[in-house]
Structures are given as C-alpha cells and as structure tokens.
Amino acid sequence: LPAWGTNDGHRNGQGHGTQMGGLAVFGDLVDPLLATSPVVATHWLESGKILNDADPQPRDEWGNIVRDTVAAVEQAAPMRKRVFAQQITARNTCLDGRPTAWSAATDQLCAARGEDPVVPRLIFVSAGNNPCALESDYPAINRGWSVQDPAQAWNVVTVG
C-alpha cells in the first residue's frame, strides 16, 4: 500500500529486510570498500513491503497482500527473471504444517496455477524464529518447534 511508505519499520525502524537486501546485492563489503575501482552490480534487487507495524492488516489478508505485491513488482518489468524472498513470518504461529491464507497464497504464486501464461516463481521463505533462550538448548529445541507461517507452504523453499 503506498500510504505505508518505503521505510523498513521492523523493530521500531531499526530495519531488517533492508540490511538483508544490502547483503544480497553487495555481499561482504570489506574488499569493495578497500578497492579504488568501481563496484559493479551483477544482479537487480527489487523490494515490496508486505507488512507494516504502523498499519497492521488482519492476518487473513496477508495472502492477498503478498499476491498484490508480487503482481506490482512483476508488472514493473514483466520479462525480468526473478527469485522472491520473504524474510518475515507471523509471530507465535507454530501451526504444525496446517495451511493458512498466507501459505496458500504463497503456494499458488509458486505454482502459477490459473495464470496465463504460466509464470512459475521461485520463492524462498524464512522458517521464522524459535524461542531458544539458551545456547545449550540448540539444536534440540528445533525438534519440538514448528516453522512459522507461511514457511509451511508446500511449494516454497523454506530457509532457516
């Protein structure tokens, strides 16, 4: 939504996705900052804001927001090859694999079902965070903790 602005408002404006985007585009900046030659970008980075803490949308709308965001990005340059990444998950949503509107919308985007022409998409989704308070609890805590919505989607690549 245009009214949301373009800032990365996660955690009171401290950013998260913006920092991850910079890493994706430039990687480790030590060598480029020490070099005197120009930094040559080898790929594009496009961004779409799907959630906004200042204007929370009902959870059952998140799937539609993702669909609309993907459509807006693709309409800007329809022939560009893309890989999508969602680094955001719903808090406190350990659903043991049960589908939600958000995971179903993400699955449909990957499968491109009903689209003409069929435009399959590769979407990487964050697995989310577990409540691991002590380092000694890791990795055993992973056995009893489910991924967070929408990482349970079947057609995505879940990373975490």
Short mmCIF file of C-alpha atoms in Angstrom, two decimals:
data_model
loop_
_atom_site.label_atom_id
_atom_site.label_comp_id
_atom_site.label_asym_id
_atom_site.label_seq_id
_atom_site.Cartn_x
_atom_site.Cartn_y
_atom_site.Cartn_z
CA LEU A 1 0.00 0.00 0.00
CA PRO A 2 1.51 3.37 -1.00
CA ALA A 3 0.41 5.00 2.29
CA TRP A 4 2.81 2.70 4.15
CA GLY A 5 5.87 4.44 2.72
CA THR A 6 9.12 2.71 1.86
CA ASN A 7 10.96 2.60 5.19
CA ASP A 8 11.78 -0.71 6.81
CA GLY A 9 9.79 -0.27 10.01
CA HIS A 10 10.57 -3.61 11.62
CA ARG A 11 11.54 -3.27 15.29
CA ASN A 12 10.88 0.45 15.63
CA GLY A 13 12.63 1.46 12.43
CA GLN A 14 15.86 -0.43 13.07
CA GLY A 15 15.46 -2.32 9.81
CA HIS A 16 15.94 -5.95 8.92
CA GLY A 17 14.89 -6.55 5.33
CA THR A 18 16.87 -3.51 4.16
CA GLN A 19 20.02 -4.87 5.75
CA MET A 20 19.43 -8.30 4.23
CA GLY A 21 18.87 -6.68 0.83
CA GLY A 22 22.19 -4.86 1.04
CA LEU A 23 23.94 -8.12 1.83
CA ALA A 24 22.21 -9.84 -1.09
CA VAL A 25 23.30 -7.14 -3.55
CA PHE A 26 26.82 -6.40 -2.35
CA GLY A 27 27.87 -9.33 -0.15
CA ASP A 28 30.86 -8.70 2.09
CA LEU A 29 31.79 -5.02 1.67
CA VAL A 30 35.32 -5.23 3.09
CA ASP A 31 37.05 -5.73 -0.27
CA PRO A 32 34.88 -3.29 -2.29
CA LEU A 33 35.38 -0.54 0.32
CA LEU A 34 39.14 -1.03 0.28
CA ALA A 35 39.34 -1.10 -3.53
CA THR A 36 39.67 2.01 -5.69
CA SER A 37 37.80 0.56 -8.67
CA PRO A 38 34.01 0.92 -9.10
CA VAL A 39 31.71 -1.75 -7.67
CA VAL A 40 29.84 -3.47 -10.49
CA ALA A 41 26.40 -4.82 -9.67
CA THR A 42 25.76 -8.23 -11.23
CA HIS A 43 22.06 -8.51 -10.41
CA TRP A 44 18.96 -6.50 -9.51
CA LEU A 45 17.24 -6.10 -6.18
CA GLU A 46 13.58 -5.16 -6.06
CA SER A 47 11.61 -4.67 -2.89
CA GLY A 48 8.00 -4.79 -1.87
CA LYS A 49 6.61 -4.05 1.57
CA ILE A 50 4.07 -6.65 2.65
CA LEU A 51 3.51 -5.85 6.34
CA ASN A 52 3.60 -2.60 8.27
CA ASP A 53 3.63 -2.40 12.07
CA ALA A 54 2.14 1.11 11.95
CA ASP A 55 -0.89 -0.08 9.91
CA PRO A 56 -1.48 -3.72 10.83
CA GLN A 57 -3.71 -5.66 8.47
CA PRO A 58 -5.83 -8.63 9.58
CA ARG A 59 -3.90 -11.89 9.31
CA ASP A 60 -6.42 -13.35 6.86
CA GLU A 61 -5.47 -10.55 4.40
CA TRP A 62 -1.72 -11.26 4.34
CA GLY A 63 -2.02 -13.72 1.44
CA ASN A 64 -3.81 -11.11 -0.69
CA ILE A 65 -1.19 -8.51 0.20
CA VAL A 66 1.60 -10.86 -0.93
CA ARG A 67 -0.26 -11.58 -4.20
CA ASP A 68 -0.74 -7.84 -4.85
CA THR A 69 2.90 -7.08 -4.04
CA VAL A 70 4.22 -9.79 -6.38
CA ALA A 71 1.89 -8.52 -9.12
CA ALA A 72 3.12 -4.94 -8.68
CA VAL A 73 6.78 -5.99 -8.85
CA GLU A 74 6.21 -8.16 -11.92
CA GLN A 75 4.18 -5.51 -13.75
CA ALA A 76 7.08 -3.06 -13.43
CA ALA A 77 9.30 -5.31 -15.59
CA PRO A 78 7.34 -8.38 -16.74
CA MET A 79 10.15 -10.14 -18.62
CA ARG A 80 12.75 -9.93 -15.85
CA LYS A 81 13.79 -13.23 -14.27
CA ARG A 82 13.27 -13.15 -10.52
CA VAL A 83 13.73 -15.06 -7.32
CA PHE A 84 11.49 -13.89 -4.48
CA ALA A 85 12.34 -13.95 -0.79
CA GLN A 86 10.11 -13.35 2.21
CA GLN A 87 12.16 -12.72 5.32
CA ILE A 88 9.13 -12.18 7.50
CA THR A 89 6.93 -14.65 9.34
CA ALA A 90 3.93 -14.37 11.62
CA ARG A 91 4.86 -14.29 15.28
CA ASN A 92 3.64 -17.10 17.51
CA THR A 93 2.32 -19.25 14.68
CA CYS A 94 3.52 -22.78 15.14
CA LEU A 95 0.82 -24.49 13.14
CA ASP A 96 2.41 -27.93 12.72
CA GLY A 97 2.11 -27.65 8.94
CA ARG A 98 -1.55 -26.63 8.72
CA PRO A 99 -2.23 -24.23 5.82
CA THR A 100 -3.23 -20.59 6.22
CA ALA A 101 -4.41 -17.96 3.75
CA TRP A 102 -0.83 -16.66 3.62
CA SER A 103 0.84 -20.03 2.99
CA ALA A 104 -1.85 -20.96 0.43
CA ALA A 105 -1.36 -17.69 -1.49
CA THR A 106 2.41 -18.24 -1.50
CA ASP A 107 1.89 -21.81 -2.76
CA GLN A 108 -0.38 -20.56 -5.55
CA LEU A 109 2.19 -17.95 -6.59
CA CYS A 110 4.86 -20.66 -6.89
CA ALA A 111 2.63 -22.97 -8.90
CA ALA A 112 1.22 -20.14 -11.07
CA ARG A 113 -1.99 -22.12 -11.17
CA GLY A 114 -4.65 -20.48 -13.31
CA GLU A 115 -2.26 -17.89 -14.71
CA ASP A 116 -1.95 -17.33 -18.41
CA PRO A 117 0.79 -17.58 -19.44
CA VAL A 118 2.11 -19.77 -16.66
CA VAL A 119 4.91 -17.92 -14.88
CA PRO A 120 6.40 -20.23 -12.26
CA ARG A 121 8.08 -18.45 -9.40
CA LEU A 122 10.84 -19.48 -7.03
CA ILE A 123 10.08 -18.15 -3.55
CA PHE A 124 12.35 -18.51 -0.53
CA VAL A 125 10.63 -18.11 2.84
CA SER A 126 12.16 -17.66 6.27
CA ALA A 127 11.44 -20.51 8.69
CA GLY A 128 10.98 -17.96 11.49
CA ASN A 129 12.44 -17.82 14.95
CA ASN A 130 12.17 -20.26 17.80
CA PRO A 131 12.10 -19.28 21.47
CA CYS A 132 15.61 -20.58 22.16
CA ALA A 133 16.71 -18.74 25.28
CA LEU A 134 19.88 -20.73 25.94
CA GLU A 135 22.59 -21.78 23.51
CA SER A 136 22.64 -25.17 25.21
CA ASP A 137 19.01 -25.71 24.05
CA TYR A 138 20.11 -25.61 20.41
CA PRO A 139 19.68 -27.66 18.21
CA ALA A 140 17.46 -29.94 20.34
CA ILE A 141 14.74 -27.27 20.58
CA ASN A 142 14.23 -27.48 16.81
CA ARG A 143 12.73 -30.96 17.17
CA GLY A 144 9.78 -29.62 19.14
CA TRP A 145 9.20 -26.33 17.34
CA SER A 146 7.35 -25.88 14.06
CA VAL A 147 8.21 -23.33 11.38
CA GLN A 148 6.21 -20.10 11.41
CA ASP A 149 3.56 -19.04 8.89
CA PRO A 150 3.99 -19.02 5.81
CA ALA A 151 7.03 -21.33 5.91
CA GLN A 152 4.77 -24.40 5.99
CA ALA A 153 3.80 -23.75 2.35
CA TRP A 154 4.49 -26.80 0.17
CA ASN A 155 5.87 -25.13 -2.95
CA VAL A 156 8.38 -22.74 -1.39
CA VAL A 157 11.97 -23.20 -0.32
CA THR A 158 11.98 -22.74 3.46
CA VAL A 159 15.27 -21.48 4.87
CA GLY A 160 16.24 -21.28 8.49
#
